[in-house]
mmCIF file of N, CA and C in Angstrom:
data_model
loop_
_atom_site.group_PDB
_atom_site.id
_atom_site.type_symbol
_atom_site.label_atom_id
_atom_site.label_comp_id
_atom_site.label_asym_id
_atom_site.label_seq_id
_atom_site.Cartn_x
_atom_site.Cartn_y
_atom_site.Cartn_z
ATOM 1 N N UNK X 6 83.966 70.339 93.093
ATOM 2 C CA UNK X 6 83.761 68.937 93.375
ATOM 3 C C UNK X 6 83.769 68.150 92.067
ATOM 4 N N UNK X 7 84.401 66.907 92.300
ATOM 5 C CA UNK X 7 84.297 65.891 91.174
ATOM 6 C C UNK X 7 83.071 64.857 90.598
ATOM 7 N N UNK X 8 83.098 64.638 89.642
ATOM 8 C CA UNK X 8 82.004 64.063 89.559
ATOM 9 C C UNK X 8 82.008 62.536 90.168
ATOM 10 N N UNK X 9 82.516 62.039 90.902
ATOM 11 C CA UNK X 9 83.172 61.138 91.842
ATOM 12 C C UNK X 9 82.335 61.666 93.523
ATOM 13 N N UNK X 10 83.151 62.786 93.864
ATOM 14 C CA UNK X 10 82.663 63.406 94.962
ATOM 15 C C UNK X 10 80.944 63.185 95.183
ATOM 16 N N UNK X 11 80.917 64.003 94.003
ATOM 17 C CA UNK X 11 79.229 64.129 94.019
ATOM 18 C C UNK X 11 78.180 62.635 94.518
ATOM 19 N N UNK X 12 78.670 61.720 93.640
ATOM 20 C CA UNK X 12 78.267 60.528 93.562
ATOM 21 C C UNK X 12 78.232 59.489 95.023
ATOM 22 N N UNK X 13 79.561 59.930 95.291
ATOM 23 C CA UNK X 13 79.845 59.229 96.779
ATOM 24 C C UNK X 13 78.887 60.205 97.723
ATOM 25 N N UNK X 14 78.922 61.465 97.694
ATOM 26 C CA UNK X 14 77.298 62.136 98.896
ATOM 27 C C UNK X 14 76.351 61.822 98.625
ATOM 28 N N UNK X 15 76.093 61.910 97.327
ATOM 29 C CA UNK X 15 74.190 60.999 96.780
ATOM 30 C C UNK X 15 74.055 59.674 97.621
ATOM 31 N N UNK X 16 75.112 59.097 97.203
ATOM 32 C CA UNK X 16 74.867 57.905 97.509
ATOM 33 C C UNK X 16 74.956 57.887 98.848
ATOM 34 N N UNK X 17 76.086 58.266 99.851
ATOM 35 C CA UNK X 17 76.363 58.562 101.119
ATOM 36 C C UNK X 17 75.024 59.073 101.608
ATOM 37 N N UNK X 18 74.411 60.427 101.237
ATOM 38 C CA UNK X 18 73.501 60.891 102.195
ATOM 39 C C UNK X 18 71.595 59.604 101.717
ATOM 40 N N UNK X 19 71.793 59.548 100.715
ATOM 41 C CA UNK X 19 70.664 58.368 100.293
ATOM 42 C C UNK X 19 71.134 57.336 101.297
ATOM 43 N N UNK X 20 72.320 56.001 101.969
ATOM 44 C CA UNK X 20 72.441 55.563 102.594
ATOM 45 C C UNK X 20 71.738 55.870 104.029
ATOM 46 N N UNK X 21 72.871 56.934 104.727
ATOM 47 C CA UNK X 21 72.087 57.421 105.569
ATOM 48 C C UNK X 21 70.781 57.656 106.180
ATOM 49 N N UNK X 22 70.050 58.582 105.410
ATOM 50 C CA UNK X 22 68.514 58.378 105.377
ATOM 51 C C UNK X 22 67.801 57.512 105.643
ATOM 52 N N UNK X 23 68.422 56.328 104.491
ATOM 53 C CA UNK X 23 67.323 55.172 104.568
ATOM 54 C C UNK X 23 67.819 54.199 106.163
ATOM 55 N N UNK X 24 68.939 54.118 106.490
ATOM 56 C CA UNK X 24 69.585 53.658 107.888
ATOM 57 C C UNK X 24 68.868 54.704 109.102
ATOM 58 N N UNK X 25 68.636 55.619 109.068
ATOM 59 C CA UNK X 25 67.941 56.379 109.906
ATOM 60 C C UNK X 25 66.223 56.242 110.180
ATOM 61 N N UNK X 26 65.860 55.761 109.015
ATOM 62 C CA UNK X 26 64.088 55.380 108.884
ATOM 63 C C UNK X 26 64.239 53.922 109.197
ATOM 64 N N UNK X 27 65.194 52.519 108.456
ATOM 65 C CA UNK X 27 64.862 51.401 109.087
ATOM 66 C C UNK X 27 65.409 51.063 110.466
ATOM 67 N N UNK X 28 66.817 51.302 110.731
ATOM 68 C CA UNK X 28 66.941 50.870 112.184
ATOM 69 C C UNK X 28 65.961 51.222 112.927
ATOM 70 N N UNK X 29 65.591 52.015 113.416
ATOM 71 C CA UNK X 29 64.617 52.479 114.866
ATOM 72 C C UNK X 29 63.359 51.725 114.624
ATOM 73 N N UNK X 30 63.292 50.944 113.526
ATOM 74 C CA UNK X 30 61.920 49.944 112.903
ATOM 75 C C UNK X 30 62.536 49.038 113.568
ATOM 76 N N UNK X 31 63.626 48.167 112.915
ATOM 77 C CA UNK X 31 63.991 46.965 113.424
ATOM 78 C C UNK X 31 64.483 46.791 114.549
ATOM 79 N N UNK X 32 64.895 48.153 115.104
ATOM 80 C CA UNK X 32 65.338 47.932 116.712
ATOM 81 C C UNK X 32 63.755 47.908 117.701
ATOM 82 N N UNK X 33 62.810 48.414 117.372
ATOM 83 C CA UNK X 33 61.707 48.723 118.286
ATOM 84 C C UNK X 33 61.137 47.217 118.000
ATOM 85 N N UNK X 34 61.314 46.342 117.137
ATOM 86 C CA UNK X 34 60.615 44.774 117.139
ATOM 87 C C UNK X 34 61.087 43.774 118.188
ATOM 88 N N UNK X 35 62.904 44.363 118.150
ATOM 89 C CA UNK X 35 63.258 43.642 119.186
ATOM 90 C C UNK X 35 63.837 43.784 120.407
ATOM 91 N N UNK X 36 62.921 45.174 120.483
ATOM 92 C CA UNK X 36 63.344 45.783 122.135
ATOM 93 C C UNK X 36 62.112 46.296 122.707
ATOM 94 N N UNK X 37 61.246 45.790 121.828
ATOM 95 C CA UNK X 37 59.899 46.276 122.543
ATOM 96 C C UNK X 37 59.357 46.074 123.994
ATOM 97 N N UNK X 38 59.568 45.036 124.586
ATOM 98 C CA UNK X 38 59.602 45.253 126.191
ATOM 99 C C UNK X 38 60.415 46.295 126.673
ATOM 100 N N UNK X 39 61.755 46.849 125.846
ATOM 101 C CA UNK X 39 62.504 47.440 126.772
ATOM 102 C C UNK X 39 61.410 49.520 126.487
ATOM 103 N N UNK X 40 60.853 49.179 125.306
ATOM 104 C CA UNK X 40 60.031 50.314 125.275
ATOM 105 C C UNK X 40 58.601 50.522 126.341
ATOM 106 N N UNK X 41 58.207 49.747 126.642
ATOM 107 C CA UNK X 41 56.971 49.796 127.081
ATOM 108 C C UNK X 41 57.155 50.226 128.545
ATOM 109 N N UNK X 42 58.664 50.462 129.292
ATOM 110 C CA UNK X 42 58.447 50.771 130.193
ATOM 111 C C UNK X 42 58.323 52.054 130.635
ATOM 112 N N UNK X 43 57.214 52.548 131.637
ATOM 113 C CA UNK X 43 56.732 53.506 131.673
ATOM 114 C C UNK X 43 57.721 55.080 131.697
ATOM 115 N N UNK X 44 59.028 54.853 132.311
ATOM 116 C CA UNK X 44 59.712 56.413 132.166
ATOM 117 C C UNK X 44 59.723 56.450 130.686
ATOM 118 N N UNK X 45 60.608 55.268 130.381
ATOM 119 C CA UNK X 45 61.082 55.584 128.773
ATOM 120 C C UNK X 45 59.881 55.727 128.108
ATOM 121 N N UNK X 46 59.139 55.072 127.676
ATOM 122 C CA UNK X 46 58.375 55.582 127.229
ATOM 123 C C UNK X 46 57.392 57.623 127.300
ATOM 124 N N UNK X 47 57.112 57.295 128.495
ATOM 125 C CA UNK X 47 57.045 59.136 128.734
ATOM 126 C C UNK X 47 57.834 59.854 128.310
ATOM 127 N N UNK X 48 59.393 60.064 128.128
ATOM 128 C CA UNK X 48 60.758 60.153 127.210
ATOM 129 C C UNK X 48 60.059 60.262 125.868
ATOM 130 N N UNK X 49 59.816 59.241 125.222
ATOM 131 C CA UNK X 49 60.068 59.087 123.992
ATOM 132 C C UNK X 49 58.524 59.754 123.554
ATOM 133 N N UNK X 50 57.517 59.920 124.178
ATOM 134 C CA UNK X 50 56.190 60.485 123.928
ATOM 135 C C UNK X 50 56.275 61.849 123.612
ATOM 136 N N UNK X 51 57.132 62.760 124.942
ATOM 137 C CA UNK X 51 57.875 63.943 124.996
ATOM 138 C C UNK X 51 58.583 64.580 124.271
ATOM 139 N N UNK X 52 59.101 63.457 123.164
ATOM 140 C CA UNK X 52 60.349 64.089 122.164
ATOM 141 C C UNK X 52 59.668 64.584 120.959
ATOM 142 N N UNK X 53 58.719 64.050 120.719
ATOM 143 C CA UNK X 53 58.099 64.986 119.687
ATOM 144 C C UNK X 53 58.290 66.367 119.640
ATOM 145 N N UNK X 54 57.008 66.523 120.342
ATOM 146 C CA UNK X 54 55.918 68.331 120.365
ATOM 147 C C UNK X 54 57.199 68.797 121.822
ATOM 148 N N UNK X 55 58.879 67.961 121.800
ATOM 149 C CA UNK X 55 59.825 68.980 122.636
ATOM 150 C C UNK X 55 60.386 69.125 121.278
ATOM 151 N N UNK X 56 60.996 68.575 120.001
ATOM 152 C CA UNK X 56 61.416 68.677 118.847
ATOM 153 C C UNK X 56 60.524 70.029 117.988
ATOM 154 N N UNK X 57 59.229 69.926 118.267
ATOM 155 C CA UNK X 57 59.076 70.700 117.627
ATOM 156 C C UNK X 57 58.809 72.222 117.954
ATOM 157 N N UNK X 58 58.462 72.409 119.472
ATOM 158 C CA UNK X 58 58.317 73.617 119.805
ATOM 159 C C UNK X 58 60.235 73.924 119.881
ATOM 160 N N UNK X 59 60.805 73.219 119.946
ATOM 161 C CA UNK X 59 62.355 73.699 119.796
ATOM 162 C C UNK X 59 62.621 74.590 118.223
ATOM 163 N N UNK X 60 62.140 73.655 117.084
ATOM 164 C CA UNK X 60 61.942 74.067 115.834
ATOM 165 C C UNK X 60 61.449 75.549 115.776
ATOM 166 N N UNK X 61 60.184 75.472 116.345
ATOM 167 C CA UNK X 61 59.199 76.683 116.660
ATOM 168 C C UNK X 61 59.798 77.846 116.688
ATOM 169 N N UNK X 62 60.462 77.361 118.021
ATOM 170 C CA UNK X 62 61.245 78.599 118.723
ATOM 171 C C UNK X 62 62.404 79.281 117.770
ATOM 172 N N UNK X 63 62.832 78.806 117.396
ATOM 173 C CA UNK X 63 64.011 79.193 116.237
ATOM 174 C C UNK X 63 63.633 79.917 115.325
ATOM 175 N N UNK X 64 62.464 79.138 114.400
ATOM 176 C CA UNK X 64 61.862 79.665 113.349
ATOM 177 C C UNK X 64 61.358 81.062 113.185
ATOM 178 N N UNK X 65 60.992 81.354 114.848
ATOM 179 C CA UNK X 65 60.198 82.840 114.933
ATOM 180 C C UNK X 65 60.638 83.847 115.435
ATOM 181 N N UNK X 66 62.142 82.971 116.236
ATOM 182 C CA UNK X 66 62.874 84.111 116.560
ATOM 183 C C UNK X 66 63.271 85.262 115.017
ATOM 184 N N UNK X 67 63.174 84.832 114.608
ATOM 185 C CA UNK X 67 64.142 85.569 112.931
ATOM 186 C C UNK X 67 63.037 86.322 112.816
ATOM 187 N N UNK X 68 61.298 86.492 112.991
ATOM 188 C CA UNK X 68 60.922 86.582 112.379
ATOM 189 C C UNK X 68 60.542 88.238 113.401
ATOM 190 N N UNK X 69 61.068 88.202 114.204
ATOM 191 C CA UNK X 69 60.778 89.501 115.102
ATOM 192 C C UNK X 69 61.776 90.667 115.014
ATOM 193 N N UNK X 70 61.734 91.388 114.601
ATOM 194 C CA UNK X 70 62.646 92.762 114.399
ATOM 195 C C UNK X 70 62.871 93.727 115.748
ATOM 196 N N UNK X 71 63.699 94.155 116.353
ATOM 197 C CA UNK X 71 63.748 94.816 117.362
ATOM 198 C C UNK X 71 64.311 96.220 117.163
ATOM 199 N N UNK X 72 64.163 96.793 115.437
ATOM 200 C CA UNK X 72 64.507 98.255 115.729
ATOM 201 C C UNK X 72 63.798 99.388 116.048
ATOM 202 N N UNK X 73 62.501 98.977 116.673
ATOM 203 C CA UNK X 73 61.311 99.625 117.255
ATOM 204 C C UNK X 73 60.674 99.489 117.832
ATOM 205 N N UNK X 74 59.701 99.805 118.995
ATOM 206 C CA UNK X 74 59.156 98.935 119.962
ATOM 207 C C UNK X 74 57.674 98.370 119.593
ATOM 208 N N UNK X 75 57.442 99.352 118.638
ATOM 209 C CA UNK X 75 55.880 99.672 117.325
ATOM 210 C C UNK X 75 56.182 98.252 116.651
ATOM 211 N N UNK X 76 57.630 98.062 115.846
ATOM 212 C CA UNK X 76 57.651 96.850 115.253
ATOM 213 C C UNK X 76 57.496 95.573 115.878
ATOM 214 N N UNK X 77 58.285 95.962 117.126
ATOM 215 C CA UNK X 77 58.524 94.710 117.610
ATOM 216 C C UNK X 77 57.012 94.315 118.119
ATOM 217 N N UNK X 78 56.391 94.904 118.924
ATOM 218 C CA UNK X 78 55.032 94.219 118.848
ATOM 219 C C UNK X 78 53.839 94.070 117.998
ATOM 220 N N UNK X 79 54.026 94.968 116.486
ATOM 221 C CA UNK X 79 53.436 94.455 115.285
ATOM 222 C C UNK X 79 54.228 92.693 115.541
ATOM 223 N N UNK X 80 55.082 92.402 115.074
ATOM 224 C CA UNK X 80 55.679 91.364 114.783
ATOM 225 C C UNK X 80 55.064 90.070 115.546
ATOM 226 N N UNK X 81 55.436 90.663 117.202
ATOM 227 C CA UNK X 81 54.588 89.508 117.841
ATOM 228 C C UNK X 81 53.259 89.621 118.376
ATOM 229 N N UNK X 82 52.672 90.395 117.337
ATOM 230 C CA UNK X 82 51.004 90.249 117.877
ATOM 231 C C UNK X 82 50.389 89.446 116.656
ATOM 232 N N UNK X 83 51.109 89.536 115.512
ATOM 233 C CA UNK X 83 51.300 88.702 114.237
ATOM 234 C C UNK X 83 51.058 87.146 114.513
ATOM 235 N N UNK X 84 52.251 86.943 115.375
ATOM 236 C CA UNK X 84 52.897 85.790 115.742
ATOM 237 C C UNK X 84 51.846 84.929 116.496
ATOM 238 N N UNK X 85 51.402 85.949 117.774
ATOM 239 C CA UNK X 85 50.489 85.379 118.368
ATOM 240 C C UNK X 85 49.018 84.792 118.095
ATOM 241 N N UNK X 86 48.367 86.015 116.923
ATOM 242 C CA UNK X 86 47.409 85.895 116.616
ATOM 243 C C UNK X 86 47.344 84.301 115.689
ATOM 244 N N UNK X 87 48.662 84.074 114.656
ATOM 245 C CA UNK X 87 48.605 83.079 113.857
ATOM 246 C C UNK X 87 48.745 81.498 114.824
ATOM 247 N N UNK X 88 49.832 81.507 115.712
ATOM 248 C CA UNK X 88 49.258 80.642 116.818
ATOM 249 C C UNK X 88 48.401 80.652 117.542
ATOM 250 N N UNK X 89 47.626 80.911 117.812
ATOM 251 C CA UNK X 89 45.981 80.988 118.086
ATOM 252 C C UNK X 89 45.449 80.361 117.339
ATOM 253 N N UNK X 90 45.381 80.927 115.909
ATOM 254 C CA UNK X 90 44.480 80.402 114.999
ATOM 255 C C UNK X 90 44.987 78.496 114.846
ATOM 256 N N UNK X 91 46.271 78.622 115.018
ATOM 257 C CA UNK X 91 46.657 77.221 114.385
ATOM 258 C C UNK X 91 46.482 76.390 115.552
ATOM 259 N N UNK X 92 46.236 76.691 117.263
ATOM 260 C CA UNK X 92 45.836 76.382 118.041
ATOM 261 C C UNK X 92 44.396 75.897 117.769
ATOM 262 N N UNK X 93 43.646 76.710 117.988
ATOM 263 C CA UNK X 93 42.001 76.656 117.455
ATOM 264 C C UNK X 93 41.660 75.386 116.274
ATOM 265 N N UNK X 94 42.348 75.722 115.342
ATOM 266 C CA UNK X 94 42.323 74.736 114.085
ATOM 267 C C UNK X 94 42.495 73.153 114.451
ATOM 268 N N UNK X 95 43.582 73.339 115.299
ATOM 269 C CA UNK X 95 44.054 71.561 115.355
ATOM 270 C C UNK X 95 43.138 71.500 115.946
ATOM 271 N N UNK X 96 42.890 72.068 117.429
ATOM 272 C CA UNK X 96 41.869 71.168 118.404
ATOM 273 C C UNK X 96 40.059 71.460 117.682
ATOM 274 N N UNK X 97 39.650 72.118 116.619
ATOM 275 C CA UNK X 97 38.828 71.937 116.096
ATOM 276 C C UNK X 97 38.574 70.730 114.842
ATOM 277 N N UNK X 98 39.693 70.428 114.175
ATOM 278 C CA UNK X 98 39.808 69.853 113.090
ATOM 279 C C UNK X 98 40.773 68.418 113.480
ATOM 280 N N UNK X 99 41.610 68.327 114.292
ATOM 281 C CA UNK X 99 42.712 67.465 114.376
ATOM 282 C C UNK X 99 43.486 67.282 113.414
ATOM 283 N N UNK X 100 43.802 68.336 112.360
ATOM 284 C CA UNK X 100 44.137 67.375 110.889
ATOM 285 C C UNK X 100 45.854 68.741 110.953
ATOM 286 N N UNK X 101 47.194 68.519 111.186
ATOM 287 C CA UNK X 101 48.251 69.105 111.614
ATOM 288 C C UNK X 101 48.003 70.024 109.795
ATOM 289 N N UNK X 102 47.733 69.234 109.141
ATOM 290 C CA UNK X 102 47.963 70.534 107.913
ATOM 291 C C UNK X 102 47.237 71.299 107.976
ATOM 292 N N UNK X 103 45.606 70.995 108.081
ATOM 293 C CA UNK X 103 44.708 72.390 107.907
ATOM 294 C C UNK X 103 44.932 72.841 109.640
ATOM 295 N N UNK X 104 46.101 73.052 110.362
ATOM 296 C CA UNK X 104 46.020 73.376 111.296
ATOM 297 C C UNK X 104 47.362 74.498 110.795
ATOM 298 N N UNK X 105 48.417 73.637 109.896
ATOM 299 C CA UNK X 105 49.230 74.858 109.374
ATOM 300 C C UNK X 105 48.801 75.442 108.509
ATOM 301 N N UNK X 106 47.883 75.320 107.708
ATOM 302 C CA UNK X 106 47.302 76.015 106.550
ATOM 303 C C UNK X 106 46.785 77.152 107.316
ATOM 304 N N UNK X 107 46.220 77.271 108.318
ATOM 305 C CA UNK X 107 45.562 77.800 108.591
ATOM 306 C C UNK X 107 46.499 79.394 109.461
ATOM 307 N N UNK X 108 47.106 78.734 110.063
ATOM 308 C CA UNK X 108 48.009 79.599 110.786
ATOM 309 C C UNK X 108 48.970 80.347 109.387
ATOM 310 N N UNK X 109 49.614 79.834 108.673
ATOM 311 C CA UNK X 109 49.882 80.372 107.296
ATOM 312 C C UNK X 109 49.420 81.903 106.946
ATOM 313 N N UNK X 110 47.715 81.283 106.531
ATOM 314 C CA UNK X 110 46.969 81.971 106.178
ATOM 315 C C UNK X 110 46.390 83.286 107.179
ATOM 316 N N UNK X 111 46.351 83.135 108.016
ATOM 317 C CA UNK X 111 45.854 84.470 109.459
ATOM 318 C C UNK X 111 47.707 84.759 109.154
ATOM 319 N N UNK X 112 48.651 84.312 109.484
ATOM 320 C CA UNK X 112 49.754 85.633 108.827
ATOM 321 C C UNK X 112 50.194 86.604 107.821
ATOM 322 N N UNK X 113 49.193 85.974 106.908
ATOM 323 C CA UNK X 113 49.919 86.149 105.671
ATOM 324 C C UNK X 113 48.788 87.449 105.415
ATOM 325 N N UNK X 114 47.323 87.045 106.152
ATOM 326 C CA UNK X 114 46.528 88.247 106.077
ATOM 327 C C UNK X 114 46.898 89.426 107.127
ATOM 328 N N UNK X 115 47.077 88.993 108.005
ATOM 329 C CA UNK X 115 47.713 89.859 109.477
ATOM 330 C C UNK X 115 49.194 90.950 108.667
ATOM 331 N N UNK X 116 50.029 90.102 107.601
ATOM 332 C CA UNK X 116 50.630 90.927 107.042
ATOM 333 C C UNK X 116 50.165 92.225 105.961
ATOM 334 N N UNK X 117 49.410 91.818 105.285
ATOM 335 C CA UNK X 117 48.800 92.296 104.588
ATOM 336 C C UNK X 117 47.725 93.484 105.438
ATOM 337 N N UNK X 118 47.578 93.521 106.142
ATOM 338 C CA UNK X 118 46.086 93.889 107.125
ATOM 339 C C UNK X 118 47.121 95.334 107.778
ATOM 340 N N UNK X 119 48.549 94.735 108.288
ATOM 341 C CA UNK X 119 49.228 95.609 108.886
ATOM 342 C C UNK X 119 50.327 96.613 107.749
ATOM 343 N N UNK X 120 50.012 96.107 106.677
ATOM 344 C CA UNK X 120 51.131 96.867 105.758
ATOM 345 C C UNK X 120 50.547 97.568 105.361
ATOM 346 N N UNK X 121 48.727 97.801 105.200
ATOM 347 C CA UNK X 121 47.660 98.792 105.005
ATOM 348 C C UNK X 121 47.592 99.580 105.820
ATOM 349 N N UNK X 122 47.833 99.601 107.325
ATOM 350 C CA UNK X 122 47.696 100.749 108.313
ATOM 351 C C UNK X 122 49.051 101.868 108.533
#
C-alpha cells in the first residue's frame, strides 16, 4: 500500500465512525415520536443483550475443544461456572465491568484449578 492508500482508510474509516456515532443522535431528535412507539421501541430495547449474547455465542464457541468427551466438559463446566459468576456479579453489583472482571477472573482460576488436576 501507498502512502496515499493508507491516508485515504485513516481518514475513510475515522469518517465513518464518527457518521455512525452522530447520525443515530441527530436522527433520534427528529424522529422521536416515530421512536416511542411501543413495537419499535421493544425492537430497539431487544437489540442490545440480542447483539450481545450473539457476540457471546461466537466467542465461546472457539473456546470448547471436542477431541474428548473429558475435555469437552472440562471446557464447558469452565464456561458455565464463569457465567454464573458474571451472572451473580451484575445482579449483585450492577456495574457490567466488575461483572466482567469477575467472570474473567473465576476462568482464569477454573483454568489454573483444572491444569493442577
Amino acid at each position: 500500500m501507498t502512502g496515499w492508500q493508507i491516508t485515504i482508510l485513516v481518514v475513510g474509516a475515522g469518517l465513518g465512525t464518527y457518521l455512525l456515532r452522530y447520525l443515530p443522535m441527530r436522527w433520534f431528535v427528529q424522529l422521536q415520536s416515530v421512536f416511542q412507539q411501543p413495537l419499535l421501541r421493544a425492537a430497539l430495547v431487544a437489540l442490545g443483550p440480542a447483539a450481545i449474547v450473539a457476540l457471546l455465542v461466537v466467542s465461546l464457541a472457539g473456546l470448547i475443544q471436542f477431541d474428548t468427551v473429558t475435555q469437552a466438559q472440562s471446557d464447558l463446566l469452565r464456561i458455565a461456572v464463569a457465567l454464573l459468576g458474571i451472572w451473580c456479579s451484575h445482579r449483585l453489583y450492577k456495574n457490567t465491568i466488575v461483572a466482567t472482571f469477575v467472570g474473567v477472573l473465576i476462568y482464569g482460576v477454573m483454568i489454573l484449578w483444572q491444569g493442577r488436576l
